[in-house]
Amino acid sequence: MSSLTKKADAFTALVLEVFQLNGLLLQAGDRLSAPAGLTSARWQVLGVIDHGPATVAAVARTMGLKRQSVQQTADALASDGFVEYVDNPHHQRAKCVSLTASGRRALRKVEQAHAAWADRMGASLAPGLLAAAVEGVREARLRLEKDLAPEERSHEG
Amino acid sequence: MSSLTKKADAFTALVLEVFQLNGLLLQAGDRLSAPAGLTSARWQVLGVIDHGPATVAAVARTMGLKRQSVQQTADALASDGFVEYVDNPHHQRAKCVSLTASGRRALRKVEQAHAAWADRMGASLAPGLLAAAVEGVREARLRLEKDLAPEERSHEG
DNA sequence: ATGACATGGACAGGAACCTGTCAATTCGAC
DNA sequence: GTCGAATTGACAGGTTCCTGTCCATGTCAT
């Protein structure tokens, strides 16, 4: 660390903070969704198909994940009765993932818990600080996306 | 999302940004460390023991991970010759993880790449914005740590 | 219509984290 | 010194993500 410039040091500090916050957020998400029988990953999938059924691949694109990862989560959700595969009029093999009544109930429950939590957390931070954090992190993300883009040469991702 | 207050909405935006940035950072870390034959996780472990050998459990505490996770990474590093287990004068069973010459070489290589990258990224962001992002994310992390703390009742964690 | 190409589901295997449990060791209170 | 608590390594098993591959299906230019 001692050989880094000031700006590099500041950016590295952001990286370490983001890693830590990310870990805590996953923990918080699991705690929010556990009472409804869900996890962070499963809750996210239910959230995506809340506005309407979608194929596994479409959900994956929305979430920025690989379709194989979402497939696993969707299969687990289906075997727990939170979602079901329904026929897709536009594609013979690619069925749509659709919320069941049980899935919708669970999602509503998590959303209520999430609303209370986000409100509590959002209120505990100075508004200006929160806004600055969002903007700063978004800017960093955009730069990093550009930085990473040139070398990505995968037909799957 | 529509039932959230303004502050809750802002906080949720921060969460989504952090998730995305975290994913990109892992990608960037892997890309930085790949030329040296490492990954993000392995590089982190090498970084911790750079200032001196330490037990697996101590490394885990430093990194905020479970010792079992670090054990796996350390074993992998050992089998690749980047680290070796050396006797611990203070503990019969708990050996210390120590850098080998090869491990030190790899670490130096990654650190150089990291310095260049962090400098480039840090310079691409307005200094004020970067500082605000660090402060905002840190504040959010601290609040979340407090928010999460009361319920944590695990003798391992 | 036919053949190239992108998209999608399925399956295999791996990385990095987690939890839970066990026995060995160390440490502190007494 | 001795006993109980805390720490540590080891092992088993699980989650969520990844990559790579194969084949079926849909789309589009020719």
Short mmCIF file of C-alpha atoms (C1' of nucleotides) in Angstrom, two decimals:
data_model
loop_
_atom_site.label_atom_id
_atom_site.label_comp_id
_atom_site.label_asym_id
_atom_site.label_seq_id
_atom_site.Cartn_x
_atom_site.Cartn_y
_atom_site.Cartn_z
CA MET A 1 0.00 0.00 0.00
CA SER A 2 2.86 2.40 0.69
CA SER A 3 3.79 2.67 -2.97
CA LEU A 4 0.36 3.93 -4.01
CA THR A 5 -0.50 7.47 -4.98
CA LYS A 6 -3.09 9.42 -3.03
CA LYS A 7 -5.81 8.75 -5.56
CA ALA A 8 -4.94 5.09 -5.80
CA ASP A 9 -5.07 4.91 -2.03
CA ALA A 10 -8.50 6.51 -1.95
CA PHE A 11 -9.80 4.16 -4.61
CA THR A 12 -8.38 1.17 -2.76
CA ALA A 13 -10.16 2.35 0.36
CA LEU A 14 -13.41 2.43 -1.60
CA VAL A 15 -12.79 -1.11 -2.81
CA LEU A 16 -12.26 -2.43 0.70
CA GLU A 17 -15.35 -0.63 1.99
CA VAL A 18 -17.47 -1.98 -0.84
CA PHE A 19 -16.29 -5.53 -0.15
CA GLN A 20 -17.23 -5.23 3.49
CA LEU A 21 -20.54 -3.54 2.84
CA ASN A 22 -21.42 -6.13 0.22
CA GLY A 23 -20.87 -8.94 2.69
CA LEU A 24 -23.03 -7.24 5.30
CA LEU A 25 -25.76 -6.54 2.76
CA LEU A 26 -25.93 -10.19 1.79
CA GLN A 27 -26.22 -11.05 5.46
CA ALA A 28 -28.99 -8.47 5.91
CA GLY A 29 -30.81 -9.70 2.82
CA ASP A 30 -30.76 -13.26 4.05
CA ARG A 31 -32.06 -12.15 7.41
CA LEU A 32 -34.87 -10.17 5.78
CA SER A 33 -35.95 -13.02 3.57
CA ALA A 34 -35.44 -15.94 5.94
CA PRO A 35 -38.79 -15.51 7.75
CA ALA A 36 -40.53 -15.96 4.39
CA GLY A 37 -38.58 -19.12 3.63
CA LEU A 38 -36.32 -17.39 1.11
CA THR A 39 -32.72 -16.26 0.66
CA SER A 40 -31.29 -13.16 -1.01
CA ALA A 41 -30.80 -14.93 -4.33
CA ARG A 42 -34.29 -16.44 -4.37
CA TRP A 43 -35.94 -13.21 -3.33
CA GLN A 44 -34.21 -11.42 -6.21
CA VAL A 45 -35.55 -13.93 -8.71
CA LEU A 46 -39.09 -13.62 -7.37
CA GLY A 47 -38.76 -9.85 -7.59
CA VAL A 48 -37.84 -10.00 -11.25
CA ILE A 49 -40.81 -12.17 -12.23
CA ASP A 50 -43.22 -10.22 -10.04
CA HIS A 51 -44.21 -7.95 -12.91
CA GLY A 52 -44.79 -10.97 -15.14
CA PRO A 53 -43.48 -14.43 -16.06
CA ALA A 54 -40.14 -14.58 -17.84
CA THR A 55 -37.73 -17.20 -19.11
CA VAL A 56 -34.74 -18.17 -17.03
CA ALA A 57 -32.39 -16.57 -19.53
CA ALA A 58 -34.33 -13.30 -19.44
CA VAL A 59 -34.23 -13.23 -15.65
CA ALA A 60 -30.49 -13.85 -15.77
CA ARG A 61 -29.96 -10.93 -18.12
CA THR A 62 -32.01 -8.67 -15.87
CA MET A 63 -29.99 -9.68 -12.84
CA GLY A 64 -26.64 -9.58 -14.62
CA LEU A 65 -25.95 -13.24 -13.88
CA LYS A 66 -25.31 -16.33 -15.98
CA ARG A 67 -28.43 -18.18 -17.00
CA GLN A 68 -27.06 -21.40 -15.49
CA SER A 69 -26.92 -19.81 -12.04
CA VAL A 70 -30.47 -18.55 -12.28
CA GLN A 71 -31.59 -21.93 -13.60
CA GLN A 72 -30.40 -23.54 -10.37
CA THR A 73 -32.16 -20.97 -8.21
CA ALA A 74 -35.34 -21.23 -10.29
CA ASP A 75 -35.34 -25.03 -10.04
CA ALA A 76 -34.94 -24.78 -6.26
CA LEU A 77 -37.79 -22.25 -6.09
CA ALA A 78 -39.95 -24.52 -8.22
CA SER A 79 -39.29 -27.55 -6.06
CA ASP A 80 -40.29 -25.45 -3.04
CA GLY A 81 -43.48 -24.35 -4.76
CA PHE A 82 -42.68 -20.65 -4.99
CA VAL A 83 -42.64 -20.62 -8.78
CA GLU A 84 -43.84 -22.87 -11.58
CA TYR A 85 -42.82 -23.32 -15.20
CA VAL A 86 -45.58 -22.33 -17.59
CA ASP A 87 -45.71 -22.76 -21.35
CA ASN A 88 -44.21 -20.02 -23.45
CA PRO A 89 -46.28 -19.16 -26.52
CA HIS A 90 -43.15 -17.83 -28.25
CA HIS A 91 -40.87 -20.77 -27.62
CA GLN A 92 -41.43 -24.49 -27.36
CA ARG A 93 -38.61 -25.42 -25.00
CA ALA A 94 -38.03 -22.15 -23.15
CA LYS A 95 -40.78 -22.19 -20.54
CA CYS A 96 -41.56 -19.14 -18.46
CA VAL A 97 -40.97 -18.93 -14.73
CA SER A 98 -44.13 -17.73 -13.01
CA LEU A 99 -44.99 -16.86 -9.41
CA THR A 100 -47.34 -19.22 -7.58
CA ALA A 101 -49.73 -17.94 -4.92
CA SER A 102 -47.27 -19.14 -2.31
CA GLY A 103 -44.41 -17.35 -4.04
CA ARG A 104 -46.37 -14.13 -4.23
CA ARG A 105 -47.21 -14.35 -0.54
CA ALA A 106 -43.56 -14.88 0.36
CA LEU A 107 -42.46 -12.01 -1.87
CA ARG A 108 -44.96 -9.60 -0.32
CA LYS A 109 -43.77 -10.57 3.11
CA VAL A 110 -40.11 -9.95 2.26
CA GLU A 111 -40.98 -6.67 0.56
CA GLN A 112 -42.63 -5.41 3.70
CA ALA A 113 -39.61 -6.32 5.80
CA HIS A 114 -37.33 -4.75 3.20
CA ALA A 115 -39.31 -1.51 3.15
CA ALA A 116 -39.04 -1.14 6.91
CA TRP A 117 -35.35 -1.96 6.88
CA ALA A 118 -34.47 0.35 3.98
CA ASP A 119 -36.41 3.14 5.60
CA ARG A 120 -34.59 2.65 8.88
CA MET A 121 -31.17 2.47 7.21
CA GLY A 122 -31.85 5.35 4.84
CA ALA A 123 -33.01 7.54 7.69
CA SER A 124 -29.90 6.80 9.74
CA LEU A 125 -27.66 8.42 7.15
CA ALA A 126 -27.39 12.11 6.36
CA PRO A 127 -29.31 12.66 3.10
CA GLY A 128 -26.42 14.43 1.43
CA LEU A 129 -24.01 11.71 2.37
CA LEU A 130 -26.32 9.02 1.07
CA ALA A 131 -26.82 10.80 -2.22
CA ALA A 132 -23.09 11.38 -2.59
CA ALA A 133 -22.38 7.74 -1.88
CA VAL A 134 -24.83 6.59 -4.52
CA GLU A 135 -23.38 8.96 -7.07
CA GLY A 136 -19.79 8.10 -6.24
CA VAL A 137 -20.35 4.38 -6.34
CA ARG A 138 -22.27 4.66 -9.59
CA GLU A 139 -19.48 6.68 -11.16
CA ALA A 140 -16.92 4.14 -10.01
CA ARG A 141 -19.05 1.34 -11.41
CA LEU A 142 -19.37 3.07 -14.77
CA ARG A 143 -15.63 3.67 -15.01
CA LEU A 144 -14.92 0.10 -14.03
CA GLU A 145 -17.38 -1.21 -16.60
CA LYS A 146 -15.54 0.73 -19.26
CA ASP A 147 -12.20 -0.39 -17.91
CA LEU A 148 -13.28 -4.01 -17.97
CA ALA A 149 -15.15 -3.92 -21.26
CA PRO A 150 -12.36 -3.97 -23.86
CA GLU A 151 -11.07 -7.39 -22.89
CA GLU A 152 -14.38 -9.22 -22.47
CA ARG A 153 -14.53 -11.64 -25.35
CA SER A 154 -17.05 -14.25 -24.31
CA HIS A 155 -20.09 -15.31 -26.32
CA GLU A 156 -21.71 -16.16 -22.98
CA GLY A 157 -21.72 -13.13 -20.84
CA MET B 1 -40.22 -0.12 -4.97
CA SER B 2 -43.21 2.21 -5.28
CA SER B 3 -44.16 1.88 -1.61
CA LEU B 4 -40.77 3.05 -0.38
CA THR B 5 -40.03 6.43 1.12
CA LYS B 6 -37.51 8.74 -0.49
CA LYS B 7 -34.76 7.76 1.91
CA ALA B 8 -35.53 4.09 1.62
CA ASP B 9 -35.40 4.48 -2.15
CA ALA B 10 -32.01 6.17 -1.98
CA PHE B 11 -30.66 3.48 0.28
CA THR B 12 -31.98 0.76 -2.00
CA ALA B 13 -30.24 2.45 -4.90
CA LEU B 14 -26.99 2.34 -2.94
CA VAL B 15 -27.50 -1.36 -2.28
CA LEU B 16 -28.01 -2.15 -5.96
CA GLU B 17 -24.98 -0.07 -6.94
CA VAL B 18 -22.81 -1.79 -4.35
CA PHE B 19 -23.88 -5.23 -5.56
CA GLN B 20 -22.96 -4.34 -9.10
CA LEU B 21 -19.70 -2.69 -8.21
CA ASN B 22 -18.74 -5.61 -6.01
CA GLY B 23 -19.21 -8.03 -8.88
CA LEU B 24 -17.11 -5.89 -11.20
CA LEU B 25 -14.39 -5.51 -8.58
CA LEU B 26 -14.11 -9.26 -8.18
CA GLN B 27 -13.81 -9.53 -11.92
CA ALA B 28 -11.14 -6.85 -11.98
CA GLY B 29 -9.27 -8.50 -9.13
CA ASP B 30 -9.23 -11.83 -10.89
CA ARG B 31 -7.96 -10.17 -14.01
CA LEU B 32 -5.22 -8.39 -12.11
CA SER B 33 -4.06 -11.51 -10.33
CA ALA B 34 -4.47 -14.07 -13.11
CA PRO B 35 -1.12 -13.29 -14.80
CA ALA B 36 0.61 -14.17 -11.53
CA GLY B 37 -1.27 -17.47 -11.28
CA LEU B 38 -3.58 -16.19 -8.54
CA THR B 39 -7.20 -15.23 -7.97
CA SER B 40 -8.74 -12.46 -5.87
CA ALA B 41 -9.20 -14.72 -2.85
CA ARG B 42 -5.64 -16.11 -3.01
CA TRP B 43 -4.09 -12.71 -3.53
CA GLN B 44 -5.92 -11.42 -0.45
CA VAL B 45 -4.52 -14.23 1.69
CA LEU B 46 -0.99 -13.63 0.43
CA GLY B 47 -1.42 -9.94 1.20
CA VAL B 48 -2.35 -10.64 4.79
CA ILE B 49 0.67 -12.86 5.47
CA ASP B 50 3.03 -10.54 3.61
CA HIS B 51 3.94 -8.66 6.78
CA GLY B 52 4.60 -11.94 8.57
CA PRO B 53 3.39 -15.55 8.94
CA ALA B 54 0.04 -16.05 10.67
CA THR B 55 -2.29 -18.90 11.51
CA VAL B 56 -5.26 -19.66 9.30
CA ALA B 57 -7.65 -18.48 12.01
CA ALA B 58 -5.81 -15.19 12.38
CA VAL B 59 -5.90 -14.59 8.63
CA ALA B 60 -9.62 -15.33 8.64
CA ARG B 61 -10.25 -12.78 11.38
CA THR B 62 -8.26 -10.17 9.51
CA MET B 63 -10.22 -10.79 6.33
CA GLY B 64 -13.59 -11.04 8.07
CA LEU B 65 -14.16 -14.57 6.81
CA LYS B 66 -14.70 -17.95 8.44
CA ARG B 67 -11.54 -19.83 9.20
CA GLN B 68 -12.81 -22.85 7.26
CA SER B 69 -13.01 -20.78 4.07
CA VAL B 70 -9.50 -19.47 4.50
CA GLN B 71 -8.29 -22.97 5.31
CA GLN B 72 -9.42 -24.10 1.87
CA THR B 73 -7.71 -21.20 0.13
CA ALA B 74 -4.54 -21.68 2.18
CA ASP B 75 -4.42 -25.40 1.40
CA ALA B 76 -4.81 -24.62 -2.29
CA LEU B 77 -2.04 -22.03 -2.08
CA ALA B 78 0.18 -24.52 -0.29
CA SER B 79 -0.37 -27.21 -2.88
CA ASP B 80 0.58 -24.68 -5.55
CA GLY B 81 3.73 -23.76 -3.65
CA PHE B 82 2.81 -20.14 -2.91
CA VAL B 83 2.75 -20.66 0.86
CA GLU B 84 4.01 -23.26 3.30
CA TYR B 85 2.98 -24.25 6.81
CA VAL B 86 5.71 -23.54 9.35
CA ASP B 87 5.84 -24.47 13.01
CA ASN B 88 4.24 -22.07 15.47
CA PRO B 89 6.28 -21.58 18.65
CA HIS B 90 3.10 -20.56 20.50
CA HIS B 91 0.89 -23.45 19.45
CA GLN B 92 1.57 -27.10 18.77
CA ARG B 93 -1.21 -27.79 16.28
CA ALA B 94 -1.87 -24.33 14.86
CA LYS B 95 0.89 -23.93 12.27
CA CYS B 96 1.60 -20.61 10.63
CA VAL B 97 1.01 -19.89 6.97
CA SER B 98 4.15 -18.37 5.47
CA LEU B 99 4.99 -16.97 2.04
CA THR B 100 7.42 -18.97 -0.09
CA ALA B 101 9.80 -17.27 -2.50
CA SER B 102 7.39 -18.13 -5.29
CA GLY B 103 4.48 -16.69 -3.34
CA ARG B 104 6.35 -13.48 -2.67
CA ARG B 105 7.21 -13.15 -6.34
CA ALA B 106 3.58 -13.64 -7.34
CA LEU B 107 2.39 -11.15 -4.73
CA ARG B 108 4.83 -8.47 -5.89
CA LYS B 109 3.69 -8.96 -9.45
CA VAL B 110 0.03 -8.55 -8.53
CA GLU B 111 0.78 -5.54 -6.37
CA GLN B 112 2.42 -3.79 -9.28
CA ALA B 113 -0.56 -4.45 -11.50
CA HIS B 114 -2.89 -3.35 -8.72
CA ALA B 115 -1.00 -0.10 -8.18
CA ALA B 116 -1.28 0.82 -11.83
CA TRP B 117 -4.94 -0.08 -11.94
CA ALA B 118 -5.90 1.74 -8.72
CA ASP B 119 -4.02 4.79 -9.92
CA ARG B 120 -5.83 4.76 -13.23
CA MET B 121 -9.25 4.23 -11.60
CA GLY B 122 -8.65 6.72 -8.83
CA ALA B 123 -7.56 9.37 -11.31
CA SER B 124 -10.65 8.86 -13.46
CA LEU B 125 -12.94 9.99 -10.65
CA ALA B 126 -13.31 13.51 -9.29
CA PRO B 127 -11.40 13.61 -6.00
CA GLY B 128 -14.34 15.01 -4.07
CA LEU B 129 -16.68 12.40 -5.44
CA LEU B 130 -14.29 9.61 -4.57
CA ALA B 131 -13.84 10.89 -1.02
CA ALA B 132 -17.59 11.28 -0.59
CA ALA B 133 -18.19 7.76 -1.86
CA VAL B 134 -15.69 6.32 0.60
CA GLU B 135 -17.21 8.22 3.48
CA GLY B 136 -20.77 7.40 2.52
CA VAL B 137 -20.11 3.72 2.05
CA ARG B 138 -18.18 3.56 5.31
CA GLU B 139 -21.04 5.25 7.17
CA ALA B 140 -23.52 2.84 5.63
CA ARG B 141 -21.31 -0.08 6.61
CA LEU B 142 -21.03 1.14 10.20
CA ARG B 143 -24.80 1.58 10.52
CA LEU B 144 -25.39 -1.81 9.00
CA GLU B 145 -22.88 -3.42 11.34
CA LYS B 146 -24.77 -1.96 14.27
CA ASP B 147 -28.09 -2.96 12.75
CA LEU B 148 -26.91 -6.50 12.27
CA ALA B 149 -25.05 -6.86 15.55
CA PRO B 150 -27.84 -7.33 18.10
CA GLU B 151 -29.09 -10.58 16.61
CA GLU B 152 -25.76 -12.27 15.94
CA ARG B 153 -25.64 -15.10 18.42
CA SER B 154 -23.05 -17.48 17.01
CA HIS B 155 -20.00 -18.78 18.84
CA GLU B 156 -18.33 -18.97 15.42
CA GLY B 157 -18.47 -15.64 13.79
"C1'" DA C 1 -36.24 -24.26 -47.98
"C1'" DT C 2 -32.01 -24.37 -46.33
"C1'" DG C 3 -28.06 -23.30 -43.78
"C1'" DA C 4 -25.67 -19.99 -40.52
"C1'" DC C 5 -26.11 -18.01 -36.26
"C1'" DA C 6 -27.99 -16.56 -31.86
"C1'" DT C 7 -30.71 -18.09 -28.07
"C1'" DG C 8 -32.10 -21.32 -24.54
"C1'" DG C 9 -32.22 -25.59 -21.49
"C1'" DA C 10 -29.52 -29.26 -19.46
"C1'" DC C 11 -25.63 -31.25 -17.39
"C1'" DA C 12 -20.84 -31.55 -15.51
"C1'" DG C 13 -17.42 -29.63 -12.79
"C1'" DG C 14 -15.13 -25.95 -10.09
"C1'" DA C 15 -14.38 -21.70 -6.95
"C1'" DA C 16 -15.29 -19.40 -2.84
"C1'" DC C 17 -17.97 -18.71 0.60
"C1'" DC C 18 -21.08 -20.66 4.37
"C1'" DT C 19 -22.80 -23.84 8.62
"C1'" DG C 20 -22.19 -27.60 11.83
"C1'" DT C 21 -19.48 -30.79 14.33
"C1'" DC C 22 -15.47 -33.12 16.40
"C1'" DA C 23 -11.15 -33.66 18.83
"C1'" DA C 24 -6.80 -31.50 20.19
"C1'" DT C 25 -4.72 -27.75 22.36
"C1'" DT C 26 -4.19 -23.56 25.02
"C1'" DC C 27 -5.59 -20.42 28.61
"C1'" DG C 28 -7.76 -18.53 32.62
"C1'" DA C 29 -10.18 -18.99 37.11
"C1'" DC C 30 -9.90 -21.23 41.09
"C1'" DG D 1 -2.67 -28.55 39.48
"C1'" DT D 2 -7.20 -29.03 37.52
"C1'" DC D 3 -11.39 -28.10 35.24
"C1'" DG D 4 -14.12 -25.42 31.97
"C1'" DA D 5 -14.10 -22.09 28.25
"C1'" DA D 6 -12.16 -20.51 24.13
"C1'" DT D 7 -9.38 -21.41 20.16
"C1'" DT D 8 -7.85 -24.18 16.39
"C1'" DG D 9 -7.56 -27.65 12.67
"C1'" DA D 10 -10.04 -31.08 10.17
"C1'" DC D 11 -13.83 -32.92 7.86
"C1'" DA D 12 -18.62 -33.15 5.91
"C1'" DG D 13 -22.08 -30.96 3.46
"C1'" DG D 14 -24.58 -26.98 1.37
"C1'" DT D 15 -25.36 -22.40 -1.39
"C1'" DT D 16 -24.53 -19.39 -5.01
"C1'" DC D 17 -22.01 -18.12 -8.33
"C1'" DC D 18 -18.85 -19.39 -12.32
"C1'" DT D 19 -17.02 -21.85 -16.98
"C1'" DG D 20 -17.50 -25.15 -20.62
"C1'" DT D 21 -20.08 -28.15 -23.47
"C1'" DC D 22 -23.93 -30.29 -25.90
"C1'" DC D 23 -28.10 -30.22 -28.30
"C1'" DA D 24 -32.79 -28.26 -29.40
"C1'" DT D 25 -35.19 -24.35 -31.02
"C1'" DG D 26 -36.03 -19.96 -33.23
"C1'" DT D 27 -34.55 -16.35 -36.73
"C1'" DC D 28 -32.94 -14.51 -40.72
"C1'" DA D 29 -30.42 -14.03 -45.19
"C1'" DT D 30 -30.11 -16.09 -49.33
#
